[in-house]
Amino acid sequence: EAGVAQSPRYKIIEKRQSVAFWCNPISGHATLYWYQQILGQGPKLLIQFQNNGVVDDSQLPKDRFSAERLKGVDSTLKIQPAKLEDSAVYLCASSLQPRDGYTFGSGTRLTVV
Amino acid sequence: QKEVEQNSGPLSVPEGAIASLNCTYSDRVSQSFFWYRQYSGKSPELIMSIYSNGDKEDGRFTAQLNKASQYVSLLIRDSQPSDSATYLCAVGNSGYALNFGKGTSLLVTP
C-alpha cells in the first residue's frame, strides 16, 4: 500500500510570511494527525481529524495555525504569519483507528529566517 | 498534563549486547503503548506495540509493560550498529492521539 504522502519536503520562509503543507493519508485511514517536531524533542500533536471532523486541536496555536481536511481525505496545515520558533519538522500521520499505531509521512522541514 | 518521560541518553552499548530503553507515563488510564524508531533526518517508524501487561516479543525486540508501575520498556537483543537511532515511546488513550516522549538516543558501537 502507498504510504502517507507529504509535500513539500523542505521550505524556507521569512518570518511573518505564510506557508502551507499538504498531506495525503493512506487510503481508507479515517484518522489523520499533524504533529510538530522541534529538533531534539518528540513529536507534539497539533491537530487530530476523524474523517473530516476535528477530534483534538487543543495544542494548535489558533492565532496563526489553521488546518482542514476536506472530504475526509487530504489535509492542509497553514501557518500565517510564521515566527522563528515555528522552525520544525511538520509530520503528518494516519491510522485506521486511533488505537492503532500510526504511519508517518516523510515530513516537511520548515525553516523560518 | 499527560507526561511521557524518557532518558534522553545517549545510551551507548557494544555490538551484540542488549540495549534497554525505558519510559514512564503519567496518565493511569492509558491503554496503548508504542515504540517508534527514528533515524536522523527521517520520520518515526513503528517497531512495537503493546496493550497488555507483560512481555511481547518480535524478533530481536521485546516490549515490556507494567501498568501498575506506569512503565514501558524496550529491549533490543544482539544490538547492531544499524540499530543506532532515537527511540520514541508513545502512549495513547482510547480515541485520542498518541503522546510522545522526547526519545532516547541509542548508539551501538562496533
PDB file of C-alpha atoms in Angstrom:
ATOM      1  CA  GLU A   1       0.000   0.000   0.000  1.00  0.00           C
ATOM      2  CA  ALA A   2       1.148   3.533  -0.663  1.00  0.00           C
ATOM      3  CA  GLY A   3       2.387   5.440   2.355  1.00  0.00           C
ATOM      4  CA  VAL A   4       1.445   8.835   3.716  1.00  0.00           C
ATOM      5  CA  ALA A   5       2.389  11.494   1.188  1.00  0.00           C
ATOM      6  CA  GLN A   6       3.535  14.946   2.270  1.00  0.00           C
ATOM      7  CA  SER A   7       4.732  17.990   0.389  1.00  0.00           C
ATOM      8  CA  PRO A   8       6.854  19.966   0.186  1.00  0.00           C
ATOM      9  CA  ARG A   9       9.851  18.206   1.781  1.00  0.00           C
ATOM     10  CA  TYR A  10      11.610  21.432   2.635  1.00  0.00           C
ATOM     11  CA  LYS A  11      10.544  25.049   2.935  1.00  0.00           C
ATOM     12  CA  ILE A  12      12.454  28.181   3.886  1.00  0.00           C
ATOM     13  CA  ILE A  13      10.477  31.354   4.528  1.00  0.00           C
ATOM     14  CA  GLU A  14      10.997  34.674   6.219  1.00  0.00           C
ATOM     15  CA  LYS A  15       9.232  35.462   9.475  1.00  0.00           C
ATOM     16  CA  ARG A  16       5.751  36.928   9.044  1.00  0.00           C
ATOM     17  CA  GLN A  17       5.292  35.097   5.743  1.00  0.00           C
ATOM     18  CA  SER A  18       2.699  32.367   5.302  1.00  0.00           C
ATOM     19  CA  VAL A  19       3.241  28.721   4.390  1.00  0.00           C
ATOM     20  CA  ALA A  20       1.057  25.697   3.701  1.00  0.00           C
ATOM     21  CA  PHE A  21       1.741  21.987   3.948  1.00  0.00           C
ATOM     22  CA  TRP A  22      -0.184  19.187   2.279  1.00  0.00           C
ATOM     23  CA  CYS A  23      -0.826  15.609   3.362  1.00  0.00           C
ATOM     24  CA  ASN A  24      -2.493  12.643   1.680  1.00  0.00           C
ATOM     25  CA  PRO A  25      -3.046   9.757   4.114  1.00  0.00           C
ATOM     26  CA  ILE A  26      -3.075   6.037   3.410  1.00  0.00           C
ATOM     27  CA  SER A  27      -6.237   5.101   1.569  1.00  0.00           C
ATOM     28  CA  GLY A  28      -9.012   4.157   3.968  1.00  0.00           C
ATOM     29  CA  HIS A  29      -7.381   5.652   7.040  1.00  0.00           C
ATOM     30  CA  ALA A  30     -10.064   7.667   8.783  1.00  0.00           C
ATOM     31  CA  THR A  31      -7.813   9.306  11.343  1.00  0.00           C
ATOM     32  CA  LEU A  32      -5.240  11.913  10.369  1.00  0.00           C
ATOM     33  CA  TYR A  33      -2.809  13.769  12.617  1.00  0.00           C
ATOM     34  CA  TRP A  34      -0.475  16.714  12.288  1.00  0.00           C
ATOM     35  CA  TYR A  35       2.497  16.771  14.635  1.00  0.00           C
ATOM     36  CA  GLN A  36       5.250  19.342  15.128  1.00  0.00           C
ATOM     37  CA  GLN A  37       8.716  18.039  15.952  1.00  0.00           C
ATOM     38  CA  ILE A  38      11.301  20.564  17.078  1.00  0.00           C
ATOM     39  CA  LEU A  39      14.913  19.403  16.874  1.00  0.00           C
ATOM     40  CA  GLY A  40      15.830  17.214  19.837  1.00  0.00           C
ATOM     41  CA  GLN A  41      12.240  16.795  21.006  1.00  0.00           C
ATOM     42  CA  GLY A  42       9.481  14.269  20.495  1.00  0.00           C
ATOM     43  CA  PRO A  43       6.548  14.930  18.169  1.00  0.00           C
ATOM     44  CA  LYS A  44       3.887  17.208  19.631  1.00  0.00           C
ATOM     45  CA  LEU A  45       0.281  16.895  18.455  1.00  0.00           C
ATOM     46  CA  LEU A  46      -1.151  19.918  16.690  1.00  0.00           C
ATOM     47  CA  ILE A  47      -4.476  18.526  15.478  1.00  0.00           C
ATOM     48  CA  GLN A  48      -6.318  15.218  15.087  1.00  0.00           C
ATOM     49  CA  PHE A  49      -9.037  14.619  12.493  1.00  0.00           C
ATOM     50  CA  GLN A  50     -11.517  11.753  12.379  1.00  0.00           C
ATOM     51  CA  ASN A  51     -12.802  11.719   8.804  1.00  0.00           C
ATOM     52  CA  ASN A  52     -13.310  15.459   8.203  1.00  0.00           C
ATOM     53  CA  GLY A  53     -14.156  16.362  11.803  1.00  0.00           C
ATOM     54  CA  VAL A  54     -11.724  17.731  14.395  1.00  0.00           C
ATOM     55  CA  VAL A  55     -11.196  15.469  17.425  1.00  0.00           C
ATOM     56  CA  ASP A  56      -8.483  17.454  19.205  1.00  0.00           C
ATOM     57  CA  ASP A  57      -6.939  20.815  18.363  1.00  0.00           C
ATOM     58  CA  SER A  58      -6.206  21.896  21.924  1.00  0.00           C
ATOM     59  CA  GLN A  59      -2.485  22.417  21.236  1.00  0.00           C
ATOM     60  CA  LEU A  60      -2.906  24.184  17.887  1.00  0.00           C
ATOM     61  CA  PRO A  61      -1.883  27.870  18.137  1.00  0.00           C
ATOM     62  CA  LYS A  62      -5.085  29.046  16.534  1.00  0.00           C
ATOM     63  CA  ASP A  63      -3.975  32.660  16.211  1.00  0.00           C
ATOM     64  CA  ARG A  64      -1.544  31.622  13.481  1.00  0.00           C
ATOM     65  CA  PHE A  65      -2.127  27.957  12.619  1.00  0.00           C
ATOM     66  CA  SER A  66      -5.104  26.515  10.767  1.00  0.00           C
ATOM     67  CA  ALA A  67      -5.839  23.080   9.337  1.00  0.00           C
ATOM     68  CA  GLU A  68      -8.559  21.488   7.310  1.00  0.00           C
ATOM     69  CA  ARG A  69      -9.401  18.087   5.938  1.00  0.00           C
ATOM     70  CA  LEU A  70     -11.789  18.360   3.062  1.00  0.00           C
ATOM     71  CA  LYS A  71     -13.905  15.326   2.126  1.00  0.00           C
ATOM     72  CA  GLY A  72     -12.176  13.311   4.842  1.00  0.00           C
ATOM     73  CA  VAL A  73      -9.082  12.597   2.744  1.00  0.00           C
ATOM     74  CA  ASP A  74      -6.346  15.176   2.035  1.00  0.00           C
ATOM     75  CA  SER A  75      -5.387  17.743   4.625  1.00  0.00           C
ATOM     76  CA  THR A  76      -3.587  21.071   4.633  1.00  0.00           C
ATOM     77  CA  LEU A  77      -1.871  22.823   7.518  1.00  0.00           C
ATOM     78  CA  LYS A  78      -1.247  26.562   7.242  1.00  0.00           C
ATOM     79  CA  ILE A  79       0.852  28.969   9.256  1.00  0.00           C
ATOM     80  CA  GLN A  80       0.191  32.688   8.921  1.00  0.00           C
ATOM     81  CA  PRO A  81       2.219  34.623   9.953  1.00  0.00           C
ATOM     82  CA  ALA A  82       5.214  32.426  10.703  1.00  0.00           C
ATOM     83  CA  LYS A  83       7.525  33.036  13.645  1.00  0.00           C
ATOM     84  CA  LEU A  84      11.121  31.959  14.148  1.00  0.00           C
ATOM     85  CA  GLU A  85      10.008  29.394  16.754  1.00  0.00           C
ATOM     86  CA  ASP A  86       7.882  27.636  14.123  1.00  0.00           C
ATOM     87  CA  SER A  87      11.060  26.182  12.625  1.00  0.00           C
ATOM     88  CA  ALA A  88      10.493  22.440  12.943  1.00  0.00           C
ATOM     89  CA  VAL A  89       9.557  19.310  11.059  1.00  0.00           C
ATOM     90  CA  TYR A  90       5.819  19.004  10.451  1.00  0.00           C
ATOM     91  CA  LEU A  91       4.757  15.394  10.399  1.00  0.00           C
ATOM     92  CA  CYS A  92       1.510  14.043   9.062  1.00  0.00           C
ATOM     93  CA  ALA A  93       0.362  10.586  10.179  1.00  0.00           C
ATOM     94  CA  SER A  94      -2.669   8.419   9.625  1.00  0.00           C
ATOM     95  CA  SER A  95      -4.235   5.339  11.172  1.00  0.00           C
ATOM     96  CA  LEU A  96      -7.276   3.130  10.642  1.00  0.00           C
ATOM     97  CA  GLN A  97      -8.332   3.745  14.237  1.00  0.00           C
ATOM     98  CA  PRO A  98      -6.751   5.901  16.963  1.00  0.00           C
ATOM     99  CA  ARG A  99      -5.878   2.716  18.898  1.00  0.00           C
ATOM    100  CA  ASP A 100      -3.644   1.524  16.055  1.00  0.00           C
ATOM    101  CA  GLY A 101      -0.094   2.656  15.597  1.00  0.00           C
ATOM    102  CA  TYR A 102       0.422   5.434  13.104  1.00  0.00           C
ATOM    103  CA  THR A 103       2.172   5.551   9.793  1.00  0.00           C
ATOM    104  CA  PHE A 104       4.059   8.800   9.400  1.00  0.00           C
ATOM    105  CA  GLY A 105       4.789  10.663   6.222  1.00  0.00           C
ATOM    106  CA  SER A 106       8.303  11.828   5.411  1.00  0.00           C
ATOM    107  CA  GLY A 107       7.610  15.238   6.947  1.00  0.00           C
ATOM    108  CA  THR A 108       8.142  18.845   5.881  1.00  0.00           C
ATOM    109  CA  ARG A 109      11.180  20.598   7.299  1.00  0.00           C
ATOM    110  CA  LEU A 110      10.331  24.276   7.799  1.00  0.00           C
ATOM    111  CA  THR A 111      12.986  26.884   8.428  1.00  0.00           C
ATOM    112  CA  VAL A 112      11.848  30.391   9.347  1.00  0.00           C
ATOM    113  CA  VAL A 113      14.552  33.045   8.972  1.00  0.00           C
TER     114      VAL A 113
ATOM    115  CA  GLN B   1      -0.735  17.499  31.582  1.00  0.00           C
ATOM    116  CA  LYS B   2      -0.086  13.959  30.374  1.00  0.00           C
ATOM    117  CA  GLU B   3       3.629  13.241  30.539  1.00  0.00           C
ATOM    118  CA  VAL B   4       5.749  10.600  28.859  1.00  0.00           C
ATOM    119  CA  GLU B   5       9.264  10.557  30.247  1.00  0.00           C
ATOM    120  CA  GLN B   6      12.359   9.058  28.669  1.00  0.00           C
ATOM    121  CA  ASN B   7      16.038   9.381  29.446  1.00  0.00           C
ATOM    122  CA  SER B   8      17.444  11.364  26.525  1.00  0.00           C
ATOM    123  CA  GLY B   9      20.750   9.469  26.556  1.00  0.00           C
ATOM    124  CA  PRO B  10      22.819   8.855  24.626  1.00  0.00           C
ATOM    125  CA  LEU B  11      22.790   5.212  25.599  1.00  0.00           C
ATOM    126  CA  SER B  12      25.900   3.523  24.282  1.00  0.00           C
ATOM    127  CA  VAL B  13      26.110  -0.271  24.003  1.00  0.00           C
ATOM    128  CA  PRO B  14      28.631  -2.507  22.244  1.00  0.00           C
ATOM    129  CA  GLU B  15      27.597  -4.523  19.225  1.00  0.00           C
ATOM    130  CA  GLY B  16      25.944  -7.792  20.238  1.00  0.00           C
ATOM    131  CA  ALA B  17      24.843  -6.547  23.659  1.00  0.00           C
ATOM    132  CA  ILE B  18      21.309  -5.986  24.938  1.00  0.00           C
ATOM    133  CA  ALA B  19      20.055  -2.413  24.830  1.00  0.00           C
ATOM    134  CA  SER B  20      17.416  -1.499  27.406  1.00  0.00           C
ATOM    135  CA  LEU B  21      15.251   1.570  26.849  1.00  0.00           C
ATOM    136  CA  ASN B  22      12.807   2.800  29.460  1.00  0.00           C
ATOM    137  CA  CYS B  23       9.729   5.001  29.554  1.00  0.00           C
ATOM    138  CA  THR B  24       7.315   6.138  32.256  1.00  0.00           C
ATOM    139  CA  TYR B  25       3.923   7.778  31.767  1.00  0.00           C
ATOM    140  CA  SER B  26       1.627   9.797  33.980  1.00  0.00           C
ATOM    141  CA  ASP B  27      -1.870   9.044  32.642  1.00  0.00           C
ATOM    142  CA  ARG B  28      -3.091   5.991  34.572  1.00  0.00           C
ATOM    143  CA  VAL B  29      -5.900   5.256  32.102  1.00  0.00           C
ATOM    144  CA  SER B  30      -3.549   4.880  29.133  1.00  0.00           C
ATOM    145  CA  GLN B  31      -4.406   1.835  27.058  1.00  0.00           C
ATOM    146  CA  SER B  32      -1.968   1.578  24.153  1.00  0.00           C
ATOM    147  CA  PHE B  33       1.786   1.794  24.098  1.00  0.00           C
ATOM    148  CA  PHE B  34       4.177   2.030  21.191  1.00  0.00           C
ATOM    149  CA  TRP B  35       7.850   2.228  20.395  1.00  0.00           C
ATOM    150  CA  TYR B  36       8.982   4.130  17.328  1.00  0.00           C
ATOM    151  CA  ARG B  37      12.472   4.259  15.853  1.00  0.00           C
ATOM    152  CA  GLN B  38      13.640   7.490  14.256  1.00  0.00           C
ATOM    153  CA  TYR B  39      16.849   7.720  12.255  1.00  0.00           C
ATOM    154  CA  SER B  40      18.459  11.128  11.970  1.00  0.00           C
ATOM    155  CA  GLY B  41      16.617  13.234   9.394  1.00  0.00           C
ATOM    156  CA  LYS B  42      13.878  10.640   8.935  1.00  0.00           C
ATOM    157  CA  SER B  43      10.339  10.285  10.226  1.00  0.00           C
ATOM    158  CA  PRO B  44       9.370   7.907  13.065  1.00  0.00           C
ATOM    159  CA  GLU B  45       8.807   4.260  12.174  1.00  0.00           C
ATOM    160  CA  LEU B  46       6.617   1.969  14.290  1.00  0.00           C
ATOM    161  CA  ILE B  47       8.527  -1.038  15.612  1.00  0.00           C
ATOM    162  CA  MET B  48       6.463  -2.378  18.528  1.00  0.00           C
ATOM    163  CA  SER B  49       3.033  -2.056  20.081  1.00  0.00           C
ATOM    164  CA  ILE B  50       1.822  -3.464  23.402  1.00  0.00           C
ATOM    165  CA  TYR B  51      -1.545  -3.252  25.095  1.00  0.00           C
ATOM    166  CA  SER B  52      -1.463  -5.748  27.999  1.00  0.00           C
ATOM    167  CA  ASN B  53       0.800  -6.217  30.985  1.00  0.00           C
ATOM    168  CA  GLY B  54       3.754  -8.487  30.365  1.00  0.00           C
ATOM    169  CA  ASP B  55       6.183  -9.073  27.543  1.00  0.00           C
ATOM    170  CA  LYS B  56       5.718  -9.049  23.789  1.00  0.00           C
ATOM    171  CA  GLU B  57       8.484 -10.324  21.554  1.00  0.00           C
ATOM    172  CA  ASP B  58       9.086  -9.626  17.869  1.00  0.00           C
ATOM    173  CA  GLY B  59      12.404 -10.831  16.519  1.00  0.00           C
ATOM    174  CA  ARG B  60      15.214  -9.101  18.395  1.00  0.00           C
ATOM    175  CA  PHE B  61      12.776  -6.680  20.069  1.00  0.00           C
ATOM    176  CA  THR B  62      10.873  -7.235  23.315  1.00  0.00           C
ATOM    177  CA  ALA B  63       8.421  -4.712  24.714  1.00  0.00           C
ATOM    178  CA  GLN B  64       7.523  -4.899  28.384  1.00  0.00           C
ATOM    179  CA  LEU B  65       4.545  -3.212  30.035  1.00  0.00           C
ATOM    180  CA  ASN B  66       3.741  -2.757  33.727  1.00  0.00           C
ATOM    181  CA  LYS B  67       0.583  -0.670  34.087  1.00  0.00           C
ATOM    182  CA  ALA B  68       0.712  -0.699  37.890  1.00  0.00           C
ATOM    183  CA  SER B  69       4.119   0.983  37.796  1.00  0.00           C
ATOM    184  CA  GLN B  70       3.205   3.018  34.662  1.00  0.00           C
ATOM    185  CA  TYR B  71       6.335   1.764  32.992  1.00  0.00           C
ATOM    186  CA  VAL B  72       7.143   0.573  29.476  1.00  0.00           C
ATOM    187  CA  SER B  73      10.458  -0.734  28.244  1.00  0.00           C
ATOM    188  CA  LEU B  74      12.048  -1.933  25.035  1.00  0.00           C
ATOM    189  CA  LEU B  75      14.825  -4.500  24.926  1.00  0.00           C
ATOM    190  CA  ILE B  76      16.920  -4.917  21.803  1.00  0.00           C
ATOM    191  CA  ARG B  77      18.903  -8.153  21.769  1.00  0.00           C
ATOM    192  CA  ASP B  78      22.066  -8.654  19.736  1.00  0.00           C
ATOM    193  CA  SER B  79      22.285  -4.910  19.076  1.00  0.00           C
ATOM    194  CA  GLN B  80      23.649  -3.923  15.687  1.00  0.00           C
ATOM    195  CA  PRO B  81      25.183  -0.619  14.524  1.00  0.00           C
ATOM    196  CA  SER B  82      22.088  -0.240  12.301  1.00  0.00           C
ATOM    197  CA  ASP B  83      20.006  -0.016  15.497  1.00  0.00           C
ATOM    198  CA  SER B  84      21.664   3.331  16.273  1.00  0.00           C
ATOM    199  CA  ALA B  85      18.772   5.786  16.264  1.00  0.00           C
ATOM    200  CA  THR B  86      16.430   7.682  18.561  1.00  0.00           C
ATOM    201  CA  TYR B  87      13.701   5.555  20.122  1.00  0.00           C
ATOM    202  CA  LEU B  88      10.422   7.273  20.893  1.00  0.00           C
ATOM    203  CA  CYS B  89       7.954   5.967  23.439  1.00  0.00           C
ATOM    204  CA  ALA B  90       4.316   6.829  22.690  1.00  0.00           C
ATOM    205  CA  VAL B  91       1.284   6.372  24.898  1.00  0.00           C
ATOM    206  CA  GLY B  92      -2.373   6.519  23.917  1.00  0.00           C
ATOM    207  CA  ASN B  93      -5.847   6.589  25.412  1.00  0.00           C
ATOM    208  CA  SER B  94      -8.995   5.406  23.695  1.00  0.00           C
ATOM    209  CA  GLY B  95      -9.836   7.562  20.682  1.00  0.00           C
ATOM    210  CA  TYR B  96      -7.165  10.129  21.265  1.00  0.00           C
ATOM    211  CA  ALA B  97      -3.843  10.872  19.653  1.00  0.00           C
ATOM    212  CA  LEU B  98      -0.592   9.436  20.941  1.00  0.00           C
ATOM    213  CA  ASN B  99       1.515  11.393  23.377  1.00  0.00           C
ATOM    214  CA  PHE B 100       5.231  11.034  22.638  1.00  0.00           C
ATOM    215  CA  GLY B 101       8.274  11.213  24.855  1.00  0.00           C
ATOM    216  CA  LYS B 102      11.373  13.154  23.834  1.00  0.00           C
ATOM    217  CA  GLY B 103      13.148   9.978  22.813  1.00  0.00           C
ATOM    218  CA  THR B 104      16.287   8.127  23.849  1.00  0.00           C
ATOM    219  CA  SER B 105      19.309   8.238  21.582  1.00  0.00           C
ATOM    220  CA  LEU B 106      20.917   4.810  21.175  1.00  0.00           C
ATOM    221  CA  LEU B 107      24.444   4.337  19.858  1.00  0.00           C
ATOM    222  CA  VAL B 108      25.649   0.820  19.086  1.00  0.00           C
ATOM    223  CA  THR B 109      29.412   0.734  18.775  1.00  0.00           C
ATOM    224  CA  PRO B 110      31.190  -1.886  16.620  1.00  0.00           C
TER     225      PRO B 110
END
